[in-house]
Coordinates of N, CA and C in Angstrom, one line a residue:
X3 N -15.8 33.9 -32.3 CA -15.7 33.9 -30.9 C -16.7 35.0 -30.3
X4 N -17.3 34.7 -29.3 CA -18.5 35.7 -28.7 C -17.2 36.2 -27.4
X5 N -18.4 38.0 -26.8 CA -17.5 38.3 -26.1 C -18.4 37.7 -25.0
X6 N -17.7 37.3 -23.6 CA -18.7 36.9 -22.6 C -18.5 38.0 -21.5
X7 N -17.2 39.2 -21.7 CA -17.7 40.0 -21.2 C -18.7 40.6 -20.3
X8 N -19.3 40.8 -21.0 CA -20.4 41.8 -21.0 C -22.1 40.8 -20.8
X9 N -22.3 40.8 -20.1 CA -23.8 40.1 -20.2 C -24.7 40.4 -20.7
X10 N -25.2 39.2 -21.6 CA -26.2 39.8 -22.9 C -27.2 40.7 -22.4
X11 N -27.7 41.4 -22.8 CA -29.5 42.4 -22.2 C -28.8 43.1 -21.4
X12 N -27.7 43.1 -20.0 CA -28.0 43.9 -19.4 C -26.9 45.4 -19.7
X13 N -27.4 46.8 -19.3 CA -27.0 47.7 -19.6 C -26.0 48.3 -18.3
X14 N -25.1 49.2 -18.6 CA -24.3 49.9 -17.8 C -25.0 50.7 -17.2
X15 N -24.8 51.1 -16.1 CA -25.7 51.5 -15.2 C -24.7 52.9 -15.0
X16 N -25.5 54.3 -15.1 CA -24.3 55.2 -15.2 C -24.8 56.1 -13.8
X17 N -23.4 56.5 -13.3 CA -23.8 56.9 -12.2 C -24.2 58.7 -12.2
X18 N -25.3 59.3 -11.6 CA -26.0 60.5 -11.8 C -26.1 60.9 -10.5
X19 N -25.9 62.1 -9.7 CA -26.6 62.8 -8.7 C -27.8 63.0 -8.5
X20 N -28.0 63.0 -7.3 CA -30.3 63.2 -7.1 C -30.6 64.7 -8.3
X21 N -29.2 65.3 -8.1 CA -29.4 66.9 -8.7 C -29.6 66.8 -9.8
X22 N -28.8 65.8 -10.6 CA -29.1 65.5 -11.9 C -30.7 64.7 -12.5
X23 N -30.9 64.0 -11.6 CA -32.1 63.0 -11.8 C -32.9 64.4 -11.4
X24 N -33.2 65.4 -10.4 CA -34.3 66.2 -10.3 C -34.3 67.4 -11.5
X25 N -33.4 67.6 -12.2 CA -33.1 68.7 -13.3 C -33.5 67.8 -14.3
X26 N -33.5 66.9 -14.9 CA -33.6 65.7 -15.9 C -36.0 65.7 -15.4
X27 N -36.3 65.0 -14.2 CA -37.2 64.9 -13.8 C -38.4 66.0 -14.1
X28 N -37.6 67.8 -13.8 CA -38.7 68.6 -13.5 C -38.8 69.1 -14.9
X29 N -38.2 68.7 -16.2 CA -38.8 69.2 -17.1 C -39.4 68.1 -18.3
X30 N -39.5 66.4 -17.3 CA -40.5 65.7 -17.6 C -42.3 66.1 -18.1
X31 N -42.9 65.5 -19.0 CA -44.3 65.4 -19.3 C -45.5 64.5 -19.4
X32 N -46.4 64.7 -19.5 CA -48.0 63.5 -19.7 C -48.4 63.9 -21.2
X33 N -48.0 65.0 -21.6 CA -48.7 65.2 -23.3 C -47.2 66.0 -23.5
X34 N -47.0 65.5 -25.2 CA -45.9 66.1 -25.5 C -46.9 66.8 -27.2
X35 N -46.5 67.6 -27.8 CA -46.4 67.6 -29.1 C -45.2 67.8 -29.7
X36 N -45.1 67.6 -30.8 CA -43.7 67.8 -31.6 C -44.3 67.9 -33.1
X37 N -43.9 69.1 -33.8 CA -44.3 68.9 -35.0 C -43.2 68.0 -36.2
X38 N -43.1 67.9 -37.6 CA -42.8 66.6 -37.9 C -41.4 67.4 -38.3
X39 N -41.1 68.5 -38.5 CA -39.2 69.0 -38.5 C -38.9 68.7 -37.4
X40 N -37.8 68.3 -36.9 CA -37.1 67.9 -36.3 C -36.1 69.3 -35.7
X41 N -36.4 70.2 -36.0 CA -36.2 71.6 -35.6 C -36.9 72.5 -34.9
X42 N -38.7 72.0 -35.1 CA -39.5 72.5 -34.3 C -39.1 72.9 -32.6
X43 N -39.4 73.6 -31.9 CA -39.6 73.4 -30.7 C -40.2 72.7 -29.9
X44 N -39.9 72.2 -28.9 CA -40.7 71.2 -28.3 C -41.5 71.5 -27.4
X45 N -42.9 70.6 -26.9 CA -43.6 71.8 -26.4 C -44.6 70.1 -25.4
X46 N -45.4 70.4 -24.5 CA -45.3 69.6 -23.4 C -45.8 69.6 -22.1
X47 N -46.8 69.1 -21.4 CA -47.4 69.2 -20.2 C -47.4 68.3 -19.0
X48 N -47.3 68.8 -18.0 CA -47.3 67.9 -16.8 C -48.0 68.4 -15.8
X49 N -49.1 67.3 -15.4 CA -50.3 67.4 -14.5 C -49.7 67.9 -13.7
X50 N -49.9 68.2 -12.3 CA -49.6 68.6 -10.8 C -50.2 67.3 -10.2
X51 N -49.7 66.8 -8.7 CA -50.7 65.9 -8.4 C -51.9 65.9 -7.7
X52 N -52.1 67.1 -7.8 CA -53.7 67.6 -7.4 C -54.4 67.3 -8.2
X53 N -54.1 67.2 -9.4 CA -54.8 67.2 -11.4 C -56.0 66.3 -11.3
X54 N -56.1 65.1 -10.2 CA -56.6 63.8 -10.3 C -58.2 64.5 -10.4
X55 N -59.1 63.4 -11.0 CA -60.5 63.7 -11.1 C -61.0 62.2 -11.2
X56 N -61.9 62.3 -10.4 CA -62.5 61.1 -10.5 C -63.9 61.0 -10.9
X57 N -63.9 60.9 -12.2 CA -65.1 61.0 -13.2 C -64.8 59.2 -13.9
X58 N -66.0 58.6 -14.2 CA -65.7 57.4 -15.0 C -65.1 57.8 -16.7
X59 N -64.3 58.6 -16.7 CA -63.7 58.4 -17.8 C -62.2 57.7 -18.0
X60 N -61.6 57.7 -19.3 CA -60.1 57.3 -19.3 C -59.1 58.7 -19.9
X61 N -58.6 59.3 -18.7 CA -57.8 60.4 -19.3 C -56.4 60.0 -18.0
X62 N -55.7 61.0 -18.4 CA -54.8 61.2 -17.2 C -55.4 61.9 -16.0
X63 N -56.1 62.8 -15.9 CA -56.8 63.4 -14.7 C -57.5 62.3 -14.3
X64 N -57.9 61.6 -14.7 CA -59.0 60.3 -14.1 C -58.1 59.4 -13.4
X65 N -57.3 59.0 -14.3 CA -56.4 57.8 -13.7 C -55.6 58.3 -12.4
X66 N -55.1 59.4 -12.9 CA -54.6 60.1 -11.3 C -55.6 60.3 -10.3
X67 N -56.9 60.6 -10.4 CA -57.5 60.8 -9.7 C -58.2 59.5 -8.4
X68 N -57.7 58.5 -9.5 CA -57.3 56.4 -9.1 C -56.1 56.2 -8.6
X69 N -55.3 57.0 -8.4 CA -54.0 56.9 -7.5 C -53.2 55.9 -8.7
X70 N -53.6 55.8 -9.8 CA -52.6 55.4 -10.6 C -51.3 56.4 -11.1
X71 N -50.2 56.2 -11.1 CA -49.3 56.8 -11.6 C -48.8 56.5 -12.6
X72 N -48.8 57.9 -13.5 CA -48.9 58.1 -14.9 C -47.1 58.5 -15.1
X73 N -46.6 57.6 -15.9 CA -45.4 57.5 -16.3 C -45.3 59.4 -17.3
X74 N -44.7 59.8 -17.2 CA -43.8 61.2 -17.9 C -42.8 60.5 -18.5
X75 N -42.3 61.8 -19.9 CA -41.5 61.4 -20.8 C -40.8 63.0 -21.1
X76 N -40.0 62.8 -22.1 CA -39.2 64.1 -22.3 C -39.7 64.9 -23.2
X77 N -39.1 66.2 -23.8 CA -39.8 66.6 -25.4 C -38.4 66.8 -25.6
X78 N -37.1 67.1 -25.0 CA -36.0 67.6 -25.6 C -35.1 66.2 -25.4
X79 N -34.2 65.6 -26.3 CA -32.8 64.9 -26.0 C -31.6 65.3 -25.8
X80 N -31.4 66.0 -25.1 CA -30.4 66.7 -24.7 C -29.2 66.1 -23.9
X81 N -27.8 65.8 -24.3 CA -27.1 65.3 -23.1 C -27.0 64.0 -22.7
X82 N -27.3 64.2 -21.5 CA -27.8 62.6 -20.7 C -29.2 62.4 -19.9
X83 N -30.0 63.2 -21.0 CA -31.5 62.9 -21.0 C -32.5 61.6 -21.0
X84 N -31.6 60.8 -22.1 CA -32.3 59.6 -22.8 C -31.8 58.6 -21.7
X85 N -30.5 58.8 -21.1 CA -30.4 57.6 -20.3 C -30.7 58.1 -18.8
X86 N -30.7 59.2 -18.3 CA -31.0 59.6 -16.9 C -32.5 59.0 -16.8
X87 N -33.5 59.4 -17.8 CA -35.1 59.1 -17.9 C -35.5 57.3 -18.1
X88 N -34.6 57.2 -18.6 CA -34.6 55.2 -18.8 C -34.0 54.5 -17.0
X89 N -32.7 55.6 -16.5 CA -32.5 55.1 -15.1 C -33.8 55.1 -14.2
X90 N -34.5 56.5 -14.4 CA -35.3 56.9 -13.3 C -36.8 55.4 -13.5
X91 N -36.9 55.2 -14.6 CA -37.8 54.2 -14.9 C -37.2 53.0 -14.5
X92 N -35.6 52.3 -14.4 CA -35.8 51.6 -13.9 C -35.9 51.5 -12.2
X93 N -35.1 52.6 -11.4 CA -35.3 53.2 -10.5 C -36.9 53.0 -9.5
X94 N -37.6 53.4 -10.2 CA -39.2 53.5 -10.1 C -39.7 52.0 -10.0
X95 N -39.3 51.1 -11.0 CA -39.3 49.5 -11.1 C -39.0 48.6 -9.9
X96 N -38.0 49.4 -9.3 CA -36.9 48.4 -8.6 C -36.1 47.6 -9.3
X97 N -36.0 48.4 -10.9 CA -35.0 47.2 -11.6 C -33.4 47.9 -11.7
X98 N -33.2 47.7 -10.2 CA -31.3 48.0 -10.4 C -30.8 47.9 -9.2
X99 N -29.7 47.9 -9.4 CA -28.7 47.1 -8.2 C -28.0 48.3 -7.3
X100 N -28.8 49.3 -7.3 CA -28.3 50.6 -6.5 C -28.4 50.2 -5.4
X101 N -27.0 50.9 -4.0 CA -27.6 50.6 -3.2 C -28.7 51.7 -2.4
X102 N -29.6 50.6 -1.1 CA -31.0 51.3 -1.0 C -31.0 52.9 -0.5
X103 N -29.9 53.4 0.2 CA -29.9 54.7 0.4 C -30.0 55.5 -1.0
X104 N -29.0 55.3 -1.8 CA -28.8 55.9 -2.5 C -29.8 56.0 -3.8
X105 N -31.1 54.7 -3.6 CA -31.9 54.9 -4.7 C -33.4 56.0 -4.3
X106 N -33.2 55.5 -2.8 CA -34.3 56.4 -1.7 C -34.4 57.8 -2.3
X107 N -32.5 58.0 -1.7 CA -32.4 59.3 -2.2 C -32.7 60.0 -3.5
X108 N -32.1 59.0 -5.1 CA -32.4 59.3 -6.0 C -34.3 59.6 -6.3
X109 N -35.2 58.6 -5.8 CA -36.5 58.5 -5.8 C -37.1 59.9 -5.1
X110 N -36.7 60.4 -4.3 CA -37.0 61.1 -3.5 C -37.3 63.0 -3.9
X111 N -36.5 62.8 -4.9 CA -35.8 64.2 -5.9 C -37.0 64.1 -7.0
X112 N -36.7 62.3 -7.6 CA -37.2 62.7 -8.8 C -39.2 62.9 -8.2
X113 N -39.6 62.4 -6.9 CA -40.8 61.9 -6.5 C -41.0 63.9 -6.5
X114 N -40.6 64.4 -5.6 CA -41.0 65.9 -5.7 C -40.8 66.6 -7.0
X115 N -39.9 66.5 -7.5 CA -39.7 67.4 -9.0 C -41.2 67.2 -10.0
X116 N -42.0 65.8 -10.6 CA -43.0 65.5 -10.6 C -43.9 65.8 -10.0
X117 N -44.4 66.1 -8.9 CA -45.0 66.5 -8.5 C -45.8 68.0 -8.9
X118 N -44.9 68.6 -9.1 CA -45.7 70.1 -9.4 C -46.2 69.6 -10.8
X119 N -46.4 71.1 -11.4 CA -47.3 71.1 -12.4 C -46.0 71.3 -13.8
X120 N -46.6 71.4 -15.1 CA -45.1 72.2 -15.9 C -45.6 72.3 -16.9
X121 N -45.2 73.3 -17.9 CA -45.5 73.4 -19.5 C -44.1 73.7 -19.9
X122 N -43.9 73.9 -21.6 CA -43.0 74.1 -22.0 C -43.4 74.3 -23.6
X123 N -43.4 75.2 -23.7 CA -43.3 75.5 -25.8 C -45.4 75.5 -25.6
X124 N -45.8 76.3 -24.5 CA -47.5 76.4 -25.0 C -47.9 77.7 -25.2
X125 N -47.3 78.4 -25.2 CA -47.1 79.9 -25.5 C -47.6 80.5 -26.5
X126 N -47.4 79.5 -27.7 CA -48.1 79.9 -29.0 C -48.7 78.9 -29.5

């Protein structure tokens, strides 16, 4: 017997504060490294959106500089990191059933937090 429950593919949708999505958002990146222990520190950059450059090359400063928006990712798993960052992606998509105030709002947090600049672990 199958469960019908639950609908195949789709996932629970967990509910988060803008506060959460902007704390989760501002310590997003565009370059991560990680070395291969799994102990290392994590370490990690994120453009500003001034960064853009419009040179015929293929970098992230170029593409931003094309008004394309470059997706960020994490360097730490921490918590409810892996699914706040998978919300905000679908968020960003329009793939979820939030209602529209409240995705505005969520968009709104994570649209400024992105925005600035960020490092983490470049120190050495």
């Amino acid at each position: 017997m199958t469960d019908t429950s639950k609908e195949v593919g789709k996932d629970d949708w967990k509910r988060f504060t803008s506060e959460e999505y902007r704390n989760i958002a501002e310590g997003l990146v565009h370059f991560s490294a990680k070395g291969v222990n799994s102990n290392a520190d994590a370490c990690g950059i994120r453009l500003d959106g001034r960064a853009g450059l419009r040179l015929p090359y293929v970098s992230v400063r170029c593409l931003m500089g094309r008004g394309i928006t470059i997706e960020a990712d994490y360097t730490k798993n921490t918590g409810n990191t892996a699914t706040v960052v998978k919300q905000i992606r679908k968020l960003a998509a329009g793939e979820h059933e939030q209602p529209p105030d409240e995705a505005r709002a969520h968009l709104a947090v994570i649209a400024d937090a992105l925005s600035t600049a960020y490092q983490e672990g470049t120190d050495r």
